[in-house]
């Protein structure tokens, strides 16, 4: 994987991403304001008790919030605003291999999201001290991550094909908020079976394989048209 990341392209993308006020607005508003709600509604209640179901619920919220932001960055930075950064033109005309270009773009978004998520957990630790994470918390993170992975990459392909990509991004954020809202404002008891994370991970791997094939064919066809 490390040999597939182009460092010069990675530095360019990170510099452009950090200078993009829209992406920073998404990070500060969409993620941290929602986190404030969950602190008030569930974080305080969970800190006062060792309720495993609440922490499983909280784990699903964290995963959903992070993945909603991650999807917004992937689609917004890499594809929705191609004229600002020349990403589509770079993707079609670059001497880099398609694999290096795609892996580097994915790694850029992943670094940004991981840094934000790490800051999120740092705030949790400073605010609540030792947090009683349990197997349910990590199972919830794994299940939500596996389920959302192929969906996000599918949305990336749709954004490449569609002209109304701004509307697509709005729809994706709305769908993400719809998944987050029940976790924020209810005390839903979640019983996650042990096989669910592995099953969803397998579905995610199959989805990524099929989506990568479609992505490769799309870019190859566009390169042929430009040639």
CSV table of C-alpha atoms in Angstrom, one decimal:
chain,number,residue,atom,x,y,z
A,1,UNK,CA,0.0,0.0,0.0
A,2,UNK,CA,2.8,2.4,0.9
A,3,UNK,CA,4.4,2.0,-2.6
A,4,UNK,CA,1.0,2.9,-4.1
A,5,UNK,CA,0.9,6.4,-2.5
A,6,UNK,CA,2.5,9.2,-4.4
A,7,UNK,CA,4.0,11.6,-1.8
A,8,UNK,CA,4.0,14.7,-4.0
A,9,UNK,CA,0.4,14.2,-4.9
A,10,UNK,CA,-0.5,13.5,-1.3
A,11,UNK,CA,1.2,16.8,-0.1
A,12,UNK,CA,-0.6,18.7,-2.9
A,13,UNK,CA,-4.0,17.2,-1.9
A,14,UNK,CA,-3.5,17.8,1.8
A,15,UNK,CA,-2.4,21.4,1.3
A,16,UNK,CA,-5.5,22.0,-0.9
A,17,UNK,CA,-7.8,20.3,1.5
A,18,UNK,CA,-6.6,22.2,4.5
A,19,UNK,CA,-7.0,25.5,2.6
A,20,UNK,CA,-10.6,24.6,1.6
A,21,UNK,CA,-12.9,26.5,4.0
A,22,UNK,CA,-15.9,24.3,2.9
A,23,UNK,CA,-14.3,21.1,4.1
A,24,UNK,CA,-13.2,22.7,7.3
A,25,UNK,CA,-16.8,23.9,7.8
A,26,UNK,CA,-18.0,20.4,7.3
A,27,UNK,CA,-15.6,19.2,9.9
A,28,UNK,CA,-16.4,21.8,12.5
A,29,UNK,CA,-20.2,22.1,12.0
A,30,UNK,CA,-21.5,18.8,10.8
A,31,UNK,CA,-19.3,16.6,13.0
A,32,UNK,CA,-18.6,18.6,16.2
A,33,UNK,CA,-22.0,20.1,16.6
A,34,UNK,CA,-23.6,16.7,16.3
A,35,UNK,CA,-21.0,15.4,18.8
A,36,UNK,CA,-22.1,18.1,21.2
A,37,UNK,CA,-25.6,16.8,21.0
A,38,UNK,CA,-24.6,13.2,21.7
A,39,UNK,CA,-22.4,14.4,24.6
A,40,UNK,CA,-25.5,16.1,26.1
A,41,UNK,CA,-27.9,13.2,25.4
A,42,UNK,CA,-25.9,10.0,25.7
A,43,UNK,CA,-22.3,10.8,26.7
A,44,UNK,CA,-23.3,12.1,30.1
A,45,UNK,CA,-25.7,9.3,30.7
A,46,UNK,CA,-23.1,6.7,29.7
A,47,UNK,CA,-20.4,8.3,31.8
A,48,UNK,CA,-22.7,7.9,34.9
A,49,UNK,CA,-23.4,4.2,34.3
A,50,UNK,CA,-21.7,1.1,32.8
A,51,UNK,CA,-24.6,0.5,30.4
A,52,UNK,CA,-23.1,-1.5,27.5
A,53,UNK,CA,-26.1,-0.9,25.3
A,54,UNK,CA,-25.6,2.9,25.5
A,55,UNK,CA,-21.9,2.6,24.6
A,56,UNK,CA,-22.8,0.3,21.7
A,57,UNK,CA,-25.2,3.0,20.6
A,58,UNK,CA,-22.6,5.6,21.0
A,59,UNK,CA,-20.1,3.6,19.0
A,60,UNK,CA,-22.6,3.5,16.1
A,61,UNK,CA,-23.0,7.3,16.4
A,62,UNK,CA,-19.3,7.9,16.2
A,63,UNK,CA,-18.9,5.6,13.2
A,64,UNK,CA,-21.9,7.2,11.4
A,65,UNK,CA,-20.7,10.7,12.1
A,66,UNK,CA,-17.1,9.9,11.0
A,67,UNK,CA,-18.3,8.1,7.8
A,68,UNK,CA,-20.7,10.9,6.9
A,69,UNK,CA,-17.9,13.4,7.1
A,70,UNK,CA,-15.5,11.1,5.3
A,71,UNK,CA,-18.0,10.6,2.5
A,72,UNK,CA,-18.5,14.4,2.2
A,73,UNK,CA,-14.8,15.0,2.0
A,74,UNK,CA,-14.2,12.2,-0.6
A,75,UNK,CA,-16.9,13.4,-2.8
A,76,UNK,CA,-16.5,17.1,-2.2
A,77,UNK,CA,-12.7,17.4,-2.3
A,78,UNK,CA,-11.8,14.7,-4.8
A,79,UNK,CA,-14.7,14.8,-7.2
A,80,UNK,CA,-17.5,17.4,-6.7
A,81,UNK,CA,-15.2,20.4,-7.1
A,82,UNK,CA,-12.9,19.2,-9.9
A,83,UNK,CA,-12.4,22.6,-11.5
A,84,UNK,CA,-11.1,24.0,-8.2
A,85,UNK,CA,-8.3,21.4,-7.8
A,86,UNK,CA,-8.1,19.9,-11.3
A,87,UNK,CA,-8.5,16.4,-9.9
A,88,UNK,CA,-10.6,14.9,-12.7
A,89,UNK,CA,-8.2,16.4,-15.3
A,90,UNK,CA,-5.3,15.1,-13.3
A,91,UNK,CA,-6.9,11.7,-13.0
A,92,UNK,CA,-7.4,11.5,-16.7
A,93,UNK,CA,-4.1,13.0,-17.9
A,94,UNK,CA,-1.7,12.0,-15.2
A,95,UNK,CA,1.4,9.9,-16.0
A,96,UNK,CA,0.7,8.2,-12.6
A,97,UNK,CA,-0.9,4.8,-12.7
A,98,UNK,CA,-4.6,4.8,-12.1
A,99,UNK,CA,-3.9,2.7,-9.0
A,100,UNK,CA,-1.5,5.2,-7.5
A,101,UNK,CA,-3.8,8.1,-8.2
A,102,UNK,CA,-6.9,6.4,-6.7
A,103,UNK,CA,-5.0,5.1,-3.6
A,104,UNK,CA,-3.3,8.4,-3.0
A,105,UNK,CA,-6.7,10.3,-3.2
A,106,UNK,CA,-8.3,7.8,-0.8
A,107,UNK,CA,-5.3,8.0,1.6
A,108,UNK,CA,-5.6,11.8,1.6
A,109,UNK,CA,-9.2,11.7,2.7
A,110,UNK,CA,-8.5,8.9,5.2
A,111,UNK,CA,-5.7,10.8,6.9
A,112,UNK,CA,-7.9,13.9,7.3
A,113,UNK,CA,-10.8,11.8,8.7
A,114,UNK,CA,-8.5,9.8,11.1
A,115,UNK,CA,-7.0,13.0,12.4
A,116,UNK,CA,-10.5,14.4,13.1
A,117,UNK,CA,-11.6,11.1,14.7
A,118,UNK,CA,-8.5,11.0,16.9
A,119,UNK,CA,-9.2,14.5,18.1
A,120,UNK,CA,-12.8,13.4,18.8
A,121,UNK,CA,-11.6,10.6,21.1
A,122,UNK,CA,-9.1,13.0,22.8
A,123,UNK,CA,-12.0,15.3,23.7
A,124,UNK,CA,-13.9,12.3,25.1
A,125,UNK,CA,-11.0,11.3,27.2
A,126,UNK,CA,-10.4,14.8,28.5
A,127,UNK,CA,-14.1,15.3,29.2
A,128,UNK,CA,-15.0,11.9,30.7
A,129,UNK,CA,-11.7,10.3,31.7
A,130,UNK,CA,-11.5,6.6,31.3
A,131,UNK,CA,-14.3,5.5,29.0
A,132,UNK,CA,-15.8,2.0,29.5
A,133,UNK,CA,-15.6,0.8,25.9
A,134,UNK,CA,-16.7,-2.8,25.5
A,135,UNK,CA,-16.9,-5.4,22.7
A,136,UNK,CA,-20.2,-3.8,21.6
A,137,UNK,CA,-18.5,-0.5,20.9
A,138,UNK,CA,-15.9,-2.0,18.6
A,139,UNK,CA,-18.4,-4.3,17.0
A,140,UNK,CA,-20.5,-1.3,16.2
A,141,UNK,CA,-17.6,0.6,14.7
A,142,UNK,CA,-16.6,-2.4,12.6
A,143,UNK,CA,-20.1,-3.1,11.4
A,144,UNK,CA,-20.9,0.5,10.5
A,145,UNK,CA,-17.5,1.0,8.8
A,146,UNK,CA,-17.8,-2.2,6.7
A,147,UNK,CA,-21.4,-1.4,5.7
A,148,UNK,CA,-20.6,2.2,4.6
A,149,UNK,CA,-17.4,1.5,2.7
A,150,UNK,CA,-18.8,0.2,-0.5
A,151,UNK,CA,-21.7,2.7,-0.4
A,152,UNK,CA,-19.3,5.6,-0.3
A,153,UNK,CA,-17.2,4.4,-3.2
A,154,UNK,CA,-20.3,3.8,-5.2
A,155,UNK,CA,-21.3,7.4,-4.5
A,156,UNK,CA,-17.9,8.5,-5.8
A,157,UNK,CA,-18.5,6.7,-9.1
A,158,UNK,CA,-22.0,8.3,-9.3
A,159,UNK,CA,-20.4,11.7,-8.8
A,160,UNK,CA,-18.1,11.2,-11.7
A,161,UNK,CA,-21.0,10.3,-13.9
A,162,UNK,CA,-23.5,12.9,-12.9
A,163,UNK,CA,-23.6,16.7,-13.5
A,164,UNK,CA,-25.8,17.5,-10.5
A,165,UNK,CA,-23.1,16.4,-8.1
A,166,UNK,CA,-23.8,19.1,-5.6
A,167,UNK,CA,-27.3,17.8,-5.2
A,168,UNK,CA,-25.9,14.3,-4.8
A,169,UNK,CA,-23.6,15.4,-2.0
A,170,UNK,CA,-26.6,17.0,-0.3
A,171,UNK,CA,-28.6,13.8,-0.5
A,172,UNK,CA,-25.7,11.8,0.9
A,173,UNK,CA,-25.4,14.1,3.9
A,174,UNK,CA,-29.1,14.0,4.5
A,175,UNK,CA,-29.1,10.2,4.4
A,176,UNK,CA,-26.2,10.2,6.8
A,177,UNK,CA,-28.0,12.5,9.2
A,178,UNK,CA,-31.1,10.2,9.0
A,179,UNK,CA,-29.0,7.3,10.2
A,180,UNK,CA,-27.4,9.4,12.9
A,181,UNK,CA,-30.6,11.0,14.3
A,182,UNK,CA,-32.2,7.8,15.8
A,183,UNK,CA,-28.9,7.1,17.6
A,184,UNK,CA,-28.8,10.6,19.0
A,185,UNK,CA,-32.3,11.0,20.3
A,186,UNK,CA,-33.4,7.5,21.3
A,187,UNK,CA,-32.3,4.9,23.8
A,188,UNK,CA,-32.6,2.1,21.3
A,189,UNK,CA,-31.3,-1.2,22.7
A,190,UNK,CA,-29.0,-2.7,20.2
A,191,UNK,CA,-28.2,-6.4,20.2
A,192,UNK,CA,-25.4,-6.9,17.6
A,193,UNK,CA,-24.7,-10.6,16.8
A,194,UNK,CA,-21.1,-11.7,16.7
A,195,UNK,CA,-21.3,-12.7,13.1
A,196,UNK,CA,-22.6,-9.3,11.8
A,197,UNK,CA,-19.2,-7.4,11.6
A,198,UNK,CA,-17.6,-10.3,9.7
A,199,UNK,CA,-20.6,-10.6,7.4
A,200,UNK,CA,-20.6,-6.9,6.6
A,201,UNK,CA,-16.8,-6.9,6.1
A,202,UNK,CA,-17.2,-9.6,3.5
A,203,UNK,CA,-20.0,-7.7,1.8
A,204,UNK,CA,-17.8,-4.6,1.8
A,205,UNK,CA,-14.9,-6.5,0.2
A,206,UNK,CA,-17.1,-7.8,-2.5
A,207,UNK,CA,-18.6,-4.4,-3.1
A,208,UNK,CA,-15.2,-2.7,-3.3
A,209,UNK,CA,-14.1,-5.3,-5.9
A,210,UNK,CA,-17.1,-4.7,-8.1
A,211,UNK,CA,-17.0,-0.9,-7.7
A,212,UNK,CA,-13.2,-0.8,-8.4
A,213,UNK,CA,-13.9,-2.7,-11.7
A,214,UNK,CA,-16.5,-0.1,-12.7
A,215,UNK,CA,-14.3,2.8,-11.6
A,216,UNK,CA,-11.4,1.4,-13.7
A,217,UNK,CA,-13.6,0.9,-16.8
A,218,UNK,CA,-15.0,4.4,-16.4
A,219,UNK,CA,-11.5,6.1,-16.3
A,220,UNK,CA,-10.1,3.9,-19.0
A,221,UNK,CA,-13.0,4.8,-21.3
A,222,UNK,CA,-12.6,8.6,-20.5
A,223,UNK,CA,-8.9,8.4,-21.3
A,224,UNK,CA,-9.6,6.7,-24.6
A,225,UNK,CA,-12.1,9.5,-25.5
A,226,UNK,CA,-9.6,12.2,-24.6
A,227,UNK,CA,-6.9,10.5,-26.6
